[in-house]
Amino acid sequence: MASIAEGGGRSLTATYPGRFVLGLGVSHGPLVENMLGGTYEKPLATMRGYLERMAGLPAFVEPGSGRPTRLLAALGPKMIELSGTHADGAHPYLVLPEQTATTREILGPDKWVVSEQAVVVGESAEEQLRRAHLHLEVYSGLPNYRNSWLRQGFSESDLVRGGSDRLASRIVGQGSVEQAAASVTAHLDAGADHVVVQVLGDGDPTWDPRPALRELAEVLDLRG
């Protein structure tokens, strides 16, 4: 699988120079073991070995394309360090701006930090909070995220299914569109190179996020 990921990444890099970023993560024990029937090995060693096998792909595969840019899904300090030594940076997910700052401090100035920020645009305060809890429903049961939130200053009482109101309000940008936009720029101010914005809907898979993204883009002055 490592050679397939590397080979595919090189092909996309050759076809679309400067347009492709390869994101890699070790997933979660409950998903790997309960849903896929696999064995969840030590995450750090597993990722390091995977990256080393990728690096071993011969140079004649897409010669001249160069290695595709790699970002690791990194929450803990050791995985963040690995994203600097064996990849091009980190993609922190479901983190506060303070954790973005910690990631930047570990990686230094030359590696990528691409943080994610979930937001709810419009709706009542009650509906915004409901969507935030709905978004966190699955993640709140996964040990990697629970441990990450504890490291970020939350407590066990915040780790209820869907997250406590305190956790949901801090992890998911809510309020006015200006407040939602501020939750995005807070990561940039903390050292992120880019922020992946995830607008949360009402749970309907046909919900269209584009109107909300347009509102955010206007406030963030991103519309050309």
PDB file of C-alpha atoms in Angstrom:
ATOM      1  CA  MET A   1       0.000   0.000   0.000  1.00  0.00           C
ATOM      2  CA  ALA A   2       2.844   2.408   0.737  1.00  0.00           C
ATOM      3  CA  SER A   3       4.265   1.975  -2.767  1.00  0.00           C
ATOM      4  CA  ILE A   4       0.808   2.517  -4.294  1.00  0.00           C
ATOM      5  CA  ALA A   5       0.332   5.735  -2.309  1.00  0.00           C
ATOM      6  CA  GLU A   6       3.772   6.986  -3.288  1.00  0.00           C
ATOM      7  CA  GLY A   7       3.429   5.991  -6.929  1.00  0.00           C
ATOM      8  CA  GLY A   8      -0.010   7.544  -7.209  1.00  0.00           C
ATOM      9  CA  GLY A   9       1.234  10.692  -5.512  1.00  0.00           C
ATOM     10  CA  ARG A  10       4.119  11.001  -7.939  1.00  0.00           C
ATOM     11  CA  SER A  11       1.784  10.540 -10.907  1.00  0.00           C
ATOM     12  CA  LEU A  12      -0.570  13.260  -9.673  1.00  0.00           C
ATOM     13  CA  THR A  13       2.375  15.544  -8.943  1.00  0.00           C
ATOM     14  CA  ALA A  14       3.688  15.009 -12.472  1.00  0.00           C
ATOM     15  CA  THR A  15       0.262  15.631 -13.999  1.00  0.00           C
ATOM     16  CA  TYR A  16      -0.647  18.631 -11.826  1.00  0.00           C
ATOM     17  CA  PRO A  17       2.599  20.269 -10.677  1.00  0.00           C
ATOM     18  CA  GLY A  18       2.181  22.195  -7.443  1.00  0.00           C
ATOM     19  CA  ARG A  19      -1.496  21.219  -7.115  1.00  0.00           C
ATOM     20  CA  PHE A  20      -1.416  17.942  -5.180  1.00  0.00           C
ATOM     21  CA  VAL A  21      -0.897  17.356  -1.450  1.00  0.00           C
ATOM     22  CA  LEU A  22      -0.900  13.828  -0.046  1.00  0.00           C
ATOM     23  CA  GLY A  23      -2.509  13.525   3.386  1.00  0.00           C
ATOM     24  CA  LEU A  24      -1.757  10.481   5.536  1.00  0.00           C
ATOM     25  CA  GLY A  25      -3.076   9.300   8.900  1.00  0.00           C
ATOM     26  CA  VAL A  26      -3.067   6.150  11.031  1.00  0.00           C
ATOM     27  CA  SER A  27      -6.843   6.180  11.668  1.00  0.00           C
ATOM     28  CA  HIS A  28      -8.221   4.948  15.014  1.00  0.00           C
ATOM     29  CA  GLY A  29      -8.190   1.673  16.916  1.00  0.00           C
ATOM     30  CA  PRO A  30     -11.996   1.190  17.077  1.00  0.00           C
ATOM     31  CA  LEU A  31     -12.356   1.816  13.341  1.00  0.00           C
ATOM     32  CA  VAL A  32      -9.457  -0.414  12.294  1.00  0.00           C
ATOM     33  CA  GLU A  33     -10.294  -3.308  14.618  1.00  0.00           C
ATOM     34  CA  ASN A  34     -14.086  -3.225  14.941  1.00  0.00           C
ATOM     35  CA  MET A  35     -15.079  -2.083  11.451  1.00  0.00           C
ATOM     36  CA  LEU A  36     -12.225  -3.352   9.268  1.00  0.00           C
ATOM     37  CA  GLY A  37     -11.157  -6.393  11.253  1.00  0.00           C
ATOM     38  CA  GLY A  38      -7.528  -5.320  11.341  1.00  0.00           C
ATOM     39  CA  THR A  39      -4.974  -4.847  14.103  1.00  0.00           C
ATOM     40  CA  TYR A  40      -4.207  -1.356  15.309  1.00  0.00           C
ATOM     41  CA  GLU A  41      -0.454  -1.262  15.838  1.00  0.00           C
ATOM     42  CA  LYS A  42       1.559   1.461  17.571  1.00  0.00           C
ATOM     43  CA  PRO A  43       0.607   4.598  15.596  1.00  0.00           C
ATOM     44  CA  LEU A  44       4.001   6.305  15.570  1.00  0.00           C
ATOM     45  CA  ALA A  45       5.966   3.218  14.541  1.00  0.00           C
ATOM     46  CA  THR A  46       3.323   2.316  11.961  1.00  0.00           C
ATOM     47  CA  MET A  47       3.466   5.750  10.343  1.00  0.00           C
ATOM     48  CA  ARG A  48       7.255   5.909  10.397  1.00  0.00           C
ATOM     49  CA  GLY A  49       7.524   2.502   8.751  1.00  0.00           C
ATOM     50  CA  TYR A  50       4.943   3.449   6.135  1.00  0.00           C
ATOM     51  CA  LEU A  51       6.812   6.623   5.231  1.00  0.00           C
ATOM     52  CA  GLU A  52      10.101   4.749   5.030  1.00  0.00           C
ATOM     53  CA  ARG A  53       8.549   2.212   2.644  1.00  0.00           C
ATOM     54  CA  MET A  54       7.227   5.091   0.533  1.00  0.00           C
ATOM     55  CA  ALA A  55      10.710   6.575   0.382  1.00  0.00           C
ATOM     56  CA  GLY A  56      12.028   3.223  -0.875  1.00  0.00           C
ATOM     57  CA  LEU A  57      10.035   3.354  -4.120  1.00  0.00           C
ATOM     58  CA  PRO A  58      12.583   3.423  -6.988  1.00  0.00           C
ATOM     59  CA  ALA A  59      13.277   6.727  -8.702  1.00  0.00           C
ATOM     60  CA  PHE A  60      12.289   5.343 -12.126  1.00  0.00           C
ATOM     61  CA  VAL A  61       8.630   5.555 -11.079  1.00  0.00           C
ATOM     62  CA  GLU A  62       7.562   8.911 -12.566  1.00  0.00           C
ATOM     63  CA  PRO A  63      11.168  10.134 -12.913  1.00  0.00           C
ATOM     64  CA  GLY A  64      11.578  13.866 -12.457  1.00  0.00           C
ATOM     65  CA  SER A  65       8.216  14.367 -10.771  1.00  0.00           C
ATOM     66  CA  GLY A  66       9.727  14.663  -7.318  1.00  0.00           C
ATOM     67  CA  ARG A  67       8.191  13.390  -4.110  1.00  0.00           C
ATOM     68  CA  PRO A  68       4.619  14.607  -3.569  1.00  0.00           C
ATOM     69  CA  THR A  69       4.072  17.030  -0.722  1.00  0.00           C
ATOM     70  CA  ARG A  70       2.999  15.051   2.362  1.00  0.00           C
ATOM     71  CA  LEU A  71       1.040  16.154   5.409  1.00  0.00           C
ATOM     72  CA  LEU A  72       0.403  13.922   8.415  1.00  0.00           C
ATOM     73  CA  ALA A  73      -2.724  13.906  10.541  1.00  0.00           C
ATOM     74  CA  ALA A  74      -0.836  14.783  13.717  1.00  0.00           C
ATOM     75  CA  LEU A  75      -2.282  15.505  17.153  1.00  0.00           C
ATOM     76  CA  GLY A  76       0.299  14.356  19.704  1.00  0.00           C
ATOM     77  CA  PRO A  77       3.799  15.837  20.015  1.00  0.00           C
ATOM     78  CA  LYS A  78       5.642  12.774  18.691  1.00  0.00           C
ATOM     79  CA  MET A  79       3.476  12.501  15.574  1.00  0.00           C
ATOM     80  CA  ILE A  80       3.910  16.236  15.018  1.00  0.00           C
ATOM     81  CA  GLU A  81       7.680  15.785  15.243  1.00  0.00           C
ATOM     82  CA  LEU A  82       7.487  12.950  12.704  1.00  0.00           C
ATOM     83  CA  SER A  83       5.512  15.187  10.356  1.00  0.00           C
ATOM     84  CA  GLY A  84       8.498  17.516  10.375  1.00  0.00           C
ATOM     85  CA  THR A  85      11.281  14.941  10.008  1.00  0.00           C
ATOM     86  CA  HIS A  86       9.612  12.543   7.548  1.00  0.00           C
ATOM     87  CA  ALA A  87       6.999  14.739   5.835  1.00  0.00           C
ATOM     88  CA  ASP A  88       6.308  18.339   4.900  1.00  0.00           C
ATOM     89  CA  GLY A  89       4.086  19.286   7.800  1.00  0.00           C
ATOM     90  CA  ALA A  90       0.972  18.528   9.807  1.00  0.00           C
ATOM     91  CA  HIS A  91      -2.802  18.688   9.439  1.00  0.00           C
ATOM     92  CA  PRO A  92      -4.249  19.230  12.937  1.00  0.00           C
ATOM     93  CA  TYR A  93      -7.958  18.360  13.133  1.00  0.00           C
ATOM     94  CA  LEU A  94     -10.480  19.398  15.799  1.00  0.00           C
ATOM     95  CA  VAL A  95      -7.982  21.579  17.605  1.00  0.00           C
ATOM     96  CA  LEU A  96      -7.967  24.977  19.265  1.00  0.00           C
ATOM     97  CA  PRO A  97      -5.758  27.782  17.903  1.00  0.00           C
ATOM     98  CA  GLU A  98      -3.503  27.167  20.906  1.00  0.00           C
ATOM     99  CA  GLN A  99      -2.780  23.691  19.541  1.00  0.00           C
ATOM    100  CA  THR A 100      -2.044  25.170  16.140  1.00  0.00           C
ATOM    101  CA  ALA A 101       0.515  27.380  17.886  1.00  0.00           C
ATOM    102  CA  THR A 102       2.007  24.337  19.621  1.00  0.00           C
ATOM    103  CA  THR A 103       2.241  22.522  16.291  1.00  0.00           C
ATOM    104  CA  ARG A 104       4.012  25.494  14.737  1.00  0.00           C
ATOM    105  CA  GLU A 105       6.425  25.677  17.667  1.00  0.00           C
ATOM    106  CA  ILE A 106       7.342  21.993  17.304  1.00  0.00           C
ATOM    107  CA  LEU A 107       7.712  22.143  13.520  1.00  0.00           C
ATOM    108  CA  GLY A 108       9.511  25.445  13.265  1.00  0.00           C
ATOM    109  CA  PRO A 109       8.998  28.056  10.547  1.00  0.00           C
ATOM    110  CA  ASP A 110       9.644  26.010   7.410  1.00  0.00           C
ATOM    111  CA  LYS A 111       7.090  23.183   7.571  1.00  0.00           C
ATOM    112  CA  TRP A 112       3.423  23.387   6.688  1.00  0.00           C
ATOM    113  CA  VAL A 113       0.716  23.665   9.323  1.00  0.00           C
ATOM    114  CA  VAL A 114      -2.726  23.209   7.757  1.00  0.00           C
ATOM    115  CA  SER A 115      -5.331  23.286  10.513  1.00  0.00           C
ATOM    116  CA  GLU A 116      -9.024  22.429  10.218  1.00  0.00           C
ATOM    117  CA  GLN A 117     -11.814  24.603  11.599  1.00  0.00           C
ATOM    118  CA  ALA A 118     -15.461  23.565  11.687  1.00  0.00           C
ATOM    119  CA  VAL A 119     -18.021  26.376  11.730  1.00  0.00           C
ATOM    120  CA  VAL A 120     -21.780  26.875  11.715  1.00  0.00           C
ATOM    121  CA  VAL A 121     -23.053  29.879   9.772  1.00  0.00           C
ATOM    122  CA  GLY A 122     -26.532  31.280  10.370  1.00  0.00           C
ATOM    123  CA  GLU A 123     -29.256  29.480  12.341  1.00  0.00           C
ATOM    124  CA  SER A 124     -30.263  30.059  15.956  1.00  0.00           C
ATOM    125  CA  ALA A 125     -27.805  29.604  18.811  1.00  0.00           C
ATOM    126  CA  GLU A 126     -29.588  26.395  19.794  1.00  0.00           C
ATOM    127  CA  GLU A 127     -29.370  24.983  16.260  1.00  0.00           C
ATOM    128  CA  GLN A 128     -25.704  25.941  15.978  1.00  0.00           C
ATOM    129  CA  LEU A 129     -24.899  24.071  19.162  1.00  0.00           C
ATOM    130  CA  ARG A 130     -26.967  21.079  18.029  1.00  0.00           C
ATOM    131  CA  ARG A 131     -24.987  20.878  14.786  1.00  0.00           C
ATOM    132  CA  ALA A 132     -21.710  21.158  16.690  1.00  0.00           C
ATOM    133  CA  HIS A 133     -22.678  18.260  18.962  1.00  0.00           C
ATOM    134  CA  LEU A 134     -23.813  16.224  15.959  1.00  0.00           C
ATOM    135  CA  HIS A 135     -20.459  16.827  14.277  1.00  0.00           C
ATOM    136  CA  LEU A 136     -18.539  15.682  17.365  1.00  0.00           C
ATOM    137  CA  GLU A 137     -20.700  12.592  17.959  1.00  0.00           C
ATOM    138  CA  VAL A 138     -18.332  10.064  16.376  1.00  0.00           C
ATOM    139  CA  TYR A 139     -15.090  11.833  17.245  1.00  0.00           C
ATOM    140  CA  SER A 140     -15.943  11.997  20.945  1.00  0.00           C
ATOM    141  CA  GLY A 141     -15.801   8.200  21.091  1.00  0.00           C
ATOM    142  CA  LEU A 142     -12.335   7.890  19.526  1.00  0.00           C
ATOM    143  CA  PRO A 143      -9.347   7.707  21.923  1.00  0.00           C
ATOM    144  CA  ASN A 144      -6.993   9.762  19.746  1.00  0.00           C
ATOM    145  CA  TYR A 145      -9.307  12.781  19.805  1.00  0.00           C
ATOM    146  CA  ARG A 146     -10.231  12.338  23.453  1.00  0.00           C
ATOM    147  CA  ASN A 147      -6.541  12.338  24.401  1.00  0.00           C
ATOM    148  CA  SER A 148      -5.928  15.353  22.181  1.00  0.00           C
ATOM    149  CA  TRP A 149      -8.688  17.321  23.899  1.00  0.00           C
ATOM    150  CA  LEU A 150      -7.344  16.424  27.322  1.00  0.00           C
ATOM    151  CA  ARG A 151      -3.912  17.699  26.276  1.00  0.00           C
ATOM    152  CA  GLN A 152      -5.587  20.932  25.137  1.00  0.00           C
ATOM    153  CA  GLY A 153      -7.020  21.610  28.579  1.00  0.00           C
ATOM    154  CA  PHE A 154     -10.433  19.946  28.491  1.00  0.00           C
ATOM    155  CA  SER A 155     -11.443  17.520  31.220  1.00  0.00           C
ATOM    156  CA  GLU A 156     -13.064  14.096  31.332  1.00  0.00           C
ATOM    157  CA  SER A 157     -16.402  15.814  31.998  1.00  0.00           C
ATOM    158  CA  ASP A 158     -16.151  17.411  28.540  1.00  0.00           C
ATOM    159  CA  LEU A 159     -15.774  14.053  26.803  1.00  0.00           C
ATOM    160  CA  VAL A 160     -19.421  13.015  26.848  1.00  0.00           C
ATOM    161  CA  ARG A 161     -20.915  11.738  23.600  1.00  0.00           C
ATOM    162  CA  GLY A 162     -21.017  14.676  21.210  1.00  0.00           C
ATOM    163  CA  GLY A 163     -18.857  16.720  23.576  1.00  0.00           C
ATOM    164  CA  SER A 164     -19.939  19.026  26.368  1.00  0.00           C
ATOM    165  CA  ASP A 165     -21.377  22.438  25.510  1.00  0.00           C
ATOM    166  CA  ARG A 166     -18.011  23.934  26.509  1.00  0.00           C
ATOM    167  CA  LEU A 167     -16.056  21.679  24.174  1.00  0.00           C
ATOM    168  CA  ALA A 168     -18.503  22.071  21.279  1.00  0.00           C
ATOM    169  CA  SER A 169     -18.534  25.858  21.650  1.00  0.00           C
ATOM    170  CA  ARG A 170     -14.753  26.116  21.610  1.00  0.00           C
ATOM    171  CA  ILE A 171     -13.954  23.539  18.927  1.00  0.00           C
ATOM    172  CA  VAL A 172     -16.685  24.623  16.475  1.00  0.00           C
ATOM    173  CA  GLY A 173     -16.862  28.291  15.408  1.00  0.00           C
ATOM    174  CA  GLN A 174     -20.354  29.624  16.132  1.00  0.00           C
ATOM    175  CA  GLY A 175     -22.245  32.889  16.544  1.00  0.00           C
ATOM    176  CA  SER A 176     -22.429  35.496  13.807  1.00  0.00           C
ATOM    177  CA  VAL A 177     -20.705  34.970  10.490  1.00  0.00           C
ATOM    178  CA  GLU A 178     -18.058  37.419  11.710  1.00  0.00           C
ATOM    179  CA  GLN A 179     -17.467  35.284  14.802  1.00  0.00           C
ATOM    180  CA  ALA A 180     -17.258  32.136  12.697  1.00  0.00           C
ATOM    181  CA  ALA A 181     -14.724  33.860  10.445  1.00  0.00           C
ATOM    182  CA  ALA A 182     -12.730  34.940  13.505  1.00  0.00           C
ATOM    183  CA  SER A 183     -12.382  31.287  14.551  1.00  0.00           C
ATOM    184  CA  VAL A 184     -10.692  30.678  11.198  1.00  0.00           C
ATOM    185  CA  THR A 185      -8.318  33.636  11.353  1.00  0.00           C
ATOM    186  CA  ALA A 186      -7.367  32.675  14.914  1.00  0.00           C
ATOM    187  CA  HIS A 187      -5.533  29.650  13.480  1.00  0.00           C
ATOM    188  CA  LEU A 188      -3.750  31.814  10.935  1.00  0.00           C
ATOM    189  CA  ASP A 189      -2.710  34.177  13.718  1.00  0.00           C
ATOM    190  CA  ALA A 190      -1.447  31.155  15.678  1.00  0.00           C
ATOM    191  CA  GLY A 191       0.876  30.103  12.865  1.00  0.00           C
ATOM    192  CA  ALA A 192      -1.160  28.064  10.384  1.00  0.00           C
ATOM    193  CA  ASP A 193      -0.220  28.417   6.717  1.00  0.00           C
ATOM    194  CA  HIS A 194      -3.715  27.437   5.634  1.00  0.00           C
ATOM    195  CA  VAL A 195      -7.023  26.596   7.318  1.00  0.00           C
ATOM    196  CA  VAL A 196      -9.423  23.979   5.983  1.00  0.00           C
ATOM    197  CA  VAL A 197     -12.919  25.311   6.694  1.00  0.00           C
ATOM    198  CA  GLN A 198     -15.675  22.773   7.276  1.00  0.00           C
ATOM    199  CA  VAL A 199     -19.169  24.261   7.318  1.00  0.00           C
ATOM    200  CA  LEU A 200     -21.573  22.068   9.278  1.00  0.00           C
ATOM    201  CA  GLY A 201     -25.028  21.330   7.945  1.00  0.00           C
ATOM    202  CA  ASP A 202     -28.153  19.875   9.500  1.00  0.00           C
ATOM    203  CA  GLY A 203     -27.229  16.246   8.915  1.00  0.00           C
ATOM    204  CA  ASP A 204     -28.931  16.018   5.513  1.00  0.00           C
ATOM    205  CA  PRO A 205     -26.361  14.633   3.015  1.00  0.00           C
ATOM    206  CA  THR A 206     -27.885  16.791   0.245  1.00  0.00           C
ATOM    207  CA  TRP A 207     -27.320  20.027   2.235  1.00  0.00           C
ATOM    208  CA  ASP A 208     -25.412  22.593   0.179  1.00  0.00           C
ATOM    209  CA  PRO A 209     -22.583  24.389   2.072  1.00  0.00           C
ATOM    210  CA  ARG A 210     -21.828  26.862  -0.713  1.00  0.00           C
ATOM    211  CA  PRO A 211     -24.072  29.727   0.434  1.00  0.00           C
ATOM    212  CA  ALA A 212     -22.474  29.624   3.888  1.00  0.00           C
ATOM    213  CA  LEU A 213     -19.000  29.459   2.362  1.00  0.00           C
ATOM    214  CA  ARG A 214     -19.803  32.502   0.235  1.00  0.00           C
ATOM    215  CA  GLU A 215     -20.815  34.411   3.369  1.00  0.00           C
ATOM    216  CA  LEU A 216     -17.568  33.433   5.069  1.00  0.00           C
ATOM    217  CA  ALA A 217     -15.528  34.324   2.004  1.00  0.00           C
ATOM    218  CA  GLU A 218     -17.059  37.802   1.954  1.00  0.00           C
ATOM    219  CA  VAL A 219     -16.196  38.443   5.591  1.00  0.00           C
ATOM    220  CA  LEU A 220     -12.706  37.018   5.123  1.00  0.00           C
ATOM    221  CA  ASP A 221     -12.259  39.140   1.974  1.00  0.00           C
ATOM    222  CA  LEU A 222     -11.564  36.069  -0.179  1.00  0.00           C
ATOM    223  CA  ARG A 223     -13.924  36.790  -3.041  1.00  0.00           C
ATOM    224  CA  GLY A 224     -12.212  37.976  -6.175  1.00  0.00           C
TER     225      GLY A 224
END
